[in-house]
CSV table of C-alpha atoms and ligand atoms in Angstrom, one decimal:
chain,number,residue,atom,x,y,z
A,175,UNK,CA,82.0,92.1,96.1
A,176,UNK,CA,79.6,93.8,97.3
A,177,UNK,CA,80.4,98.3,97.8
A,178,UNK,CA,80.1,97.4,101.7
A,179,UNK,CA,81.8,94.8,101.9
A,180,UNK,CA,84.7,96.2,100.0
A,181,UNK,CA,84.1,99.7,102.3
A,182,UNK,CA,84.1,97.1,105.3
A,183,UNK,CA,87.3,95.4,104.5
A,184,UNK,CA,89.9,98.1,105.9
A,185,UNK,CA,89.6,101.5,108.3
A,186,UNK,CA,91.1,103.8,105.7
A,187,UNK,CA,90.7,103.8,101.8
A,188,UNK,CA,93.7,105.7,100.7
A,189,UNK,CA,93.1,108.3,97.8
A,190,UNK,CA,95.5,108.6,95.4
A,191,UNK,CA,97.0,110.5,92.6
A,192,UNK,CA,99.7,108.9,90.6
A,193,UNK,CA,101.8,111.6,88.9
A,194,UNK,CA,105.0,108.7,87.8
A,195,UNK,CA,103.3,105.6,86.2
A,196,UNK,CA,106.8,104.0,88.1
A,197,UNK,CA,105.1,104.9,91.3
A,198,UNK,CA,101.9,102.4,91.1
A,199,UNK,CA,102.8,99.2,91.8
A,200,UNK,CA,105.5,99.7,94.4
A,201,UNK,CA,103.0,102.2,96.0
A,202,UNK,CA,100.3,99.7,95.7
A,203,UNK,CA,102.3,97.0,97.8
A,204,UNK,CA,103.3,99.8,100.3
A,205,UNK,CA,99.8,100.4,101.3
A,206,UNK,CA,98.6,96.6,101.4
A,207,UNK,CA,101.7,95.8,103.5
A,208,UNK,CA,100.2,98.5,106.1
A,209,UNK,CA,97.1,96.7,105.8
A,210,UNK,CA,95.2,99.1,103.4
A,211,UNK,CA,94.3,96.7,100.1
A,212,UNK,CA,91.2,99.4,99.0
A,213,UNK,CA,92.7,101.9,96.9
A,214,UNK,CA,90.8,104.3,95.4
A,215,UNK,CA,93.1,105.8,92.2
A,216,UNK,CA,92.1,109.2,91.3
A,217,UNK,CA,91.9,109.7,87.7
A,218,UNK,CA,93.4,113.0,88.2
A,219,UNK,CA,96.8,112.3,85.9
A,220,UNK,CA,97.4,111.7,82.6
A,221,UNK,CA,98.4,108.2,83.7
A,222,UNK,CA,96.0,107.4,86.4
A,223,UNK,CA,94.2,104.8,83.7
A,224,UNK,CA,97.5,102.8,82.9
A,225,UNK,CA,98.2,102.7,86.7
A,226,UNK,CA,95.1,101.2,87.4
A,227,UNK,CA,95.6,98.4,84.6
A,228,UNK,CA,99.1,98.0,86.5
A,229,UNK,CA,98.0,97.5,89.6
A,230,UNK,CA,95.5,95.3,88.9
A,231,UNK,CA,97.7,93.2,86.7
A,232,UNK,CA,100.9,93.1,88.7
A,233,UNK,CA,99.3,93.4,92.5
A,234,UNK,CA,96.5,90.5,92.5
A,235,UNK,CA,95.5,91.3,96.6
A,236,UNK,CA,94.9,95.1,96.1
A,237,UNK,CA,91.0,95.8,95.8
A,238,UNK,CA,91.0,98.4,93.1
A,239,UNK,CA,89.0,101.3,93.2
A,240,UNK,CA,88.6,104.4,90.3
A,241,UNK,CA,87.8,107.7,92.0
A,242,UNK,CA,87.5,111.5,90.7
A,243,UNK,CA,84.8,109.7,87.9
A,244,UNK,CA,82.5,112.4,86.8
A,245,UNK,CA,81.6,111.3,83.5
A,246,UNK,CA,79.8,107.7,82.3
A,247,UNK,CA,82.6,107.2,79.5
A,248,UNK,CA,84.9,106.8,82.9
A,249,UNK,CA,83.3,104.3,84.6
A,250,UNK,CA,82.1,102.0,81.2
A,251,UNK,CA,86.5,102.5,81.1
A,252,UNK,CA,86.2,101.1,84.9
A,253,UNK,CA,84.3,98.3,83.8
A,254,UNK,CA,86.6,97.3,81.1
A,255,UNK,CA,89.7,97.7,82.9
A,256,UNK,CA,88.6,95.2,85.5
A,257,UNK,CA,88.1,97.7,88.4
A,258,UNK,CA,86.1,96.5,91.4
A,259,UNK,CA,84.7,100.0,92.5
A,260,UNK,CA,84.1,103.6,91.4
A,261,UNK,CA,84.1,106.4,93.4
A,262,UNK,CA,82.9,110.1,92.5
A,263,UNK,CA,82.7,113.1,94.0
A,264,UNK,CA,79.2,114.1,93.5
A,265,UNK,CA,76.5,112.1,91.8
A,266,UNK,CA,74.4,112.5,88.8
A,267,UNK,CA,71.4,110.9,86.8
A,268,UNK,CA,73.9,109.8,83.9
A,269,UNK,CA,76.4,108.3,86.6
A,270,UNK,CA,73.8,106.5,88.6
A,271,UNK,CA,72.6,105.2,85.4
A,272,UNK,CA,75.3,104.1,83.8
A,273,UNK,CA,76.8,102.2,87.4
A,274,UNK,CA,73.4,100.4,87.0
A,275,UNK,CA,73.8,99.3,83.4
A,276,UNK,CA,77.0,98.0,83.8
A,277,UNK,CA,77.0,97.1,87.3
A,278,UNK,CA,79.6,98.2,89.1
A,279,UNK,CA,79.6,98.8,92.7
A,280,UNK,CA,79.3,102.6,92.6
A,281,UNK,CA,79.9,105.0,95.7
A,282,UNK,CA,78.5,108.8,94.9
A,283,UNK,CA,79.7,111.7,96.5
A,284,UNK,CA,77.2,113.8,98.5
A,285,UNK,CA,77.5,117.0,100.7
A,286,UNK,CA,74.2,117.2,101.9
A,287,UNK,CA,70.7,115.8,103.6
A,288,UNK,CA,68.8,116.5,100.8
A,289,UNK,CA,71.6,115.1,98.4
A,290,UNK,CA,71.7,112.0,100.7
A,291,UNK,CA,67.9,111.3,100.4
A,292,UNK,CA,67.6,111.8,96.6
A,293,UNK,CA,70.5,109.5,96.7
A,294,UNK,CA,68.8,106.8,98.8
A,295,UNK,CA,65.6,107.3,96.8
A,296,UNK,CA,67.3,106.6,94.1
A,297,UNK,CA,68.7,102.8,95.7
A,298,UNK,CA,72.0,104.7,97.3
A,299,UNK,CA,72.5,103.8,100.7
A,300,UNK,CA,76.5,103.7,101.4
A,301,UNK,CA,77.2,107.5,100.4
A,302,UNK,CA,81.0,109.4,100.1
A,303,UNK,CA,80.7,112.6,102.5
A,304,UNK,CA,82.6,115.0,100.3
A,305,UNK,CA,84.4,117.6,101.0
A,306,UNK,CA,83.4,115.7,104.7
A,307,UNK,CA,85.2,118.2,106.7
A,308,UNK,CA,83.7,121.4,105.0
A,309,UNK,CA,80.8,119.5,105.3
A,310,UNK,CA,80.8,119.8,109.0
A,311,UNK,CA,83.0,116.9,109.5
A,312,UNK,CA,82.1,114.7,112.5
A,313,UNK,CA,78.9,116.9,113.9
A,314,UNK,CA,78.0,117.1,110.7
A,315,UNK,CA,77.5,112.6,110.1
A,316,UNK,CA,76.2,112.5,113.9
A,317,UNK,CA,73.2,114.8,112.8
A,318,UNK,CA,73.1,113.2,109.8
A,319,UNK,CA,72.4,109.9,111.8
A,320,UNK,CA,69.2,111.0,113.4
A,321,UNK,CA,67.1,110.9,110.7
A,322,UNK,CA,68.8,109.1,108.5
A,323,UNK,CA,70.1,106.2,110.3
A,324,UNK,CA,70.0,103.8,107.3
A,325,UNK,CA,72.5,106.2,105.2
A,326,UNK,CA,76.2,104.7,106.1
A,327,UNK,CA,79.4,107.2,104.7
A,328,UNK,CA,82.9,106.8,103.6
A,329,UNK,CA,83.5,110.6,104.8
A,330,UNK,CA,86.6,112.0,102.5
A,331,UNK,CA,88.3,115.0,102.3
A,332,UNK,CA,90.4,116.8,105.3
A,333,UNK,CA,90.8,113.8,107.2
A,334,UNK,CA,93.9,112.9,108.4
A,335,UNK,CA,95.6,110.7,111.4
A,336,UNK,CA,94.4,112.7,114.8
A,337,UNK,CA,90.5,112.6,113.4
A,338,UNK,CA,90.7,109.1,111.6
A,339,UNK,CA,89.4,107.4,115.0
A,340,UNK,CA,86.3,110.4,116.0
A,341,UNK,CA,85.3,109.3,112.5
A,342,UNK,CA,85.2,106.0,112.7
A,343,UNK,CA,83.8,105.8,116.2
A,344,UNK,CA,80.6,107.1,114.3
A,345,UNK,CA,78.0,104.1,113.9
A,346,UNK,CA,76.7,105.8,109.9
A,347,UNK,CA,80.5,105.7,109.1
A,348,UNK,CA,81.7,102.5,107.4
A,349,UNK,CA,85.4,103.7,106.7
A,350,UNK,CA,87.2,106.5,105.7
A,351,UNK,CA,89.1,107.9,102.7
A,352,UNK,CA,91.9,110.0,102.9
A,353,UNK,CA,95.4,111.0,101.2
A,354,UNK,CA,97.5,111.5,104.1
A,355,UNK,CA,98.5,107.8,103.6
A,356,UNK,CA,100.2,108.3,100.2
A,357,UNK,CA,102.1,111.9,100.4
A,358,UNK,CA,102.8,112.7,97.5
A,359,UNK,CA,106.8,113.8,98.7
A,360,UNK,CA,107.4,110.0,99.7
A,361,UNK,CA,106.4,108.8,96.3
A,362,UNK,CA,108.9,111.2,94.9
A,363,UNK,CA,111.4,110.1,97.2
A,364,UNK,CA,110.5,106.5,96.9
A,365,UNK,CA,110.3,106.2,100.4
A,366,UNK,CA,107.6,103.0,100.5
A,367,UNK,CA,108.6,101.8,103.6
A,368,UNK,CA,107.1,105.5,105.5
A,369,UNK,CA,104.0,104.8,103.3
A,370,UNK,CA,103.8,101.4,104.9
A,371,UNK,CA,104.5,102.9,108.3
A,372,UNK,CA,102.0,105.2,107.9
A,373,UNK,CA,99.6,102.9,107.1
A,374,UNK,CA,100.0,100.6,109.4
A,375,UNK,CA,99.6,103.3,112.4
A,376,UNK,CA,96.3,104.2,110.7
A,377,UNK,CA,95.5,100.2,110.8
A,378,UNK,CA,96.4,100.5,115.0
A,379,UNK,CA,94.6,103.5,115.6
A,380,UNK,CA,91.3,102.0,113.9
A,381,UNK,CA,92.3,99.2,116.4
A,382,UNK,CA,91.2,101.7,119.1
A,383,UNK,CA,87.5,101.2,118.6
B,194,3PG,C1,90.6,114.3,97.4
B,194,3PG,O1,89.5,115.1,96.9
B,194,3PG,O2,92.2,114.1,97.0
B,194,3PG,C2,90.6,113.3,98.5
B,194,3PG,O3,88.7,113.9,99.0
B,194,3PG,C3,91.0,113.1,100.0
B,194,3PG,O4,91.2,114.6,100.6
B,194,3PG,P1,92.5,114.8,101.6
B,194,3PG,O5,93.2,115.1,100.8
B,194,3PG,O6,92.0,115.9,102.2
B,194,3PG,O7,92.5,113.8,102.7
C-alpha cells in the first residue's frame, strides 16, 4: 500500500506510546473497533518494537506504522519486522536515502515552507506537519496551500477532538495524527471500551466533512 493509500484509510492516525507490552494487542483492537486501523506506534519506550511485532503478528487488520523514527537503523528494523510505514518528526538525508533503499513508505516531518520544499525536491510530497499546533495549525496549513498546493499533510501535535474537523476540511490535509484517542490513563486502567468510544467519536466527527 502506498503512503497516500494508507493515510486516506482513516481520518485519524493514533499516535501511540506503549509502556506495557500487555497493552499492545487490546489497544490495537480497541482502536480498530472504533474505526481507526492505521496506527503509529512510537519508538519511545523499551517495549515499543516488541509491541509492534505483537500487533503485526496478532492483529492482521491493523495497518502498522512505526513512529519517532530518527535514525536509519530504526527504519531497517521497521522493514524487518514487517511494518507498513514509518514516520519521523523530521527529515534527514540519511533517513530519506534509507527509506528509498529499503522501499518503505515514509512520512517525514517538516515545520516550515522551506523544509516542505526541500522534501518535495527529494521526492516527498506527503509530509507530517510537526508539531502542527506550534507551527501555526490550521492557519499555517491554509497559508501553505497557496504557494505549495501539491504538498499534502498529516498534521500532528496539539490536535484534539475539537480541532479535528477544522484540520480535515483543509484541501491539503489527508488525515491528522494524535494521541488523544489512546490516553495513557485509559490504557493503564484497561478501559479499552473508552478508547473505542474516543475512536468512534473521531470517525463520527470526520463524517461531518
Ligand atoms: C507526539 O509527539 O506525541 C505526537 O505529535 C502527538 O501529539 P499529541 O499528543 O499532541 O497528539
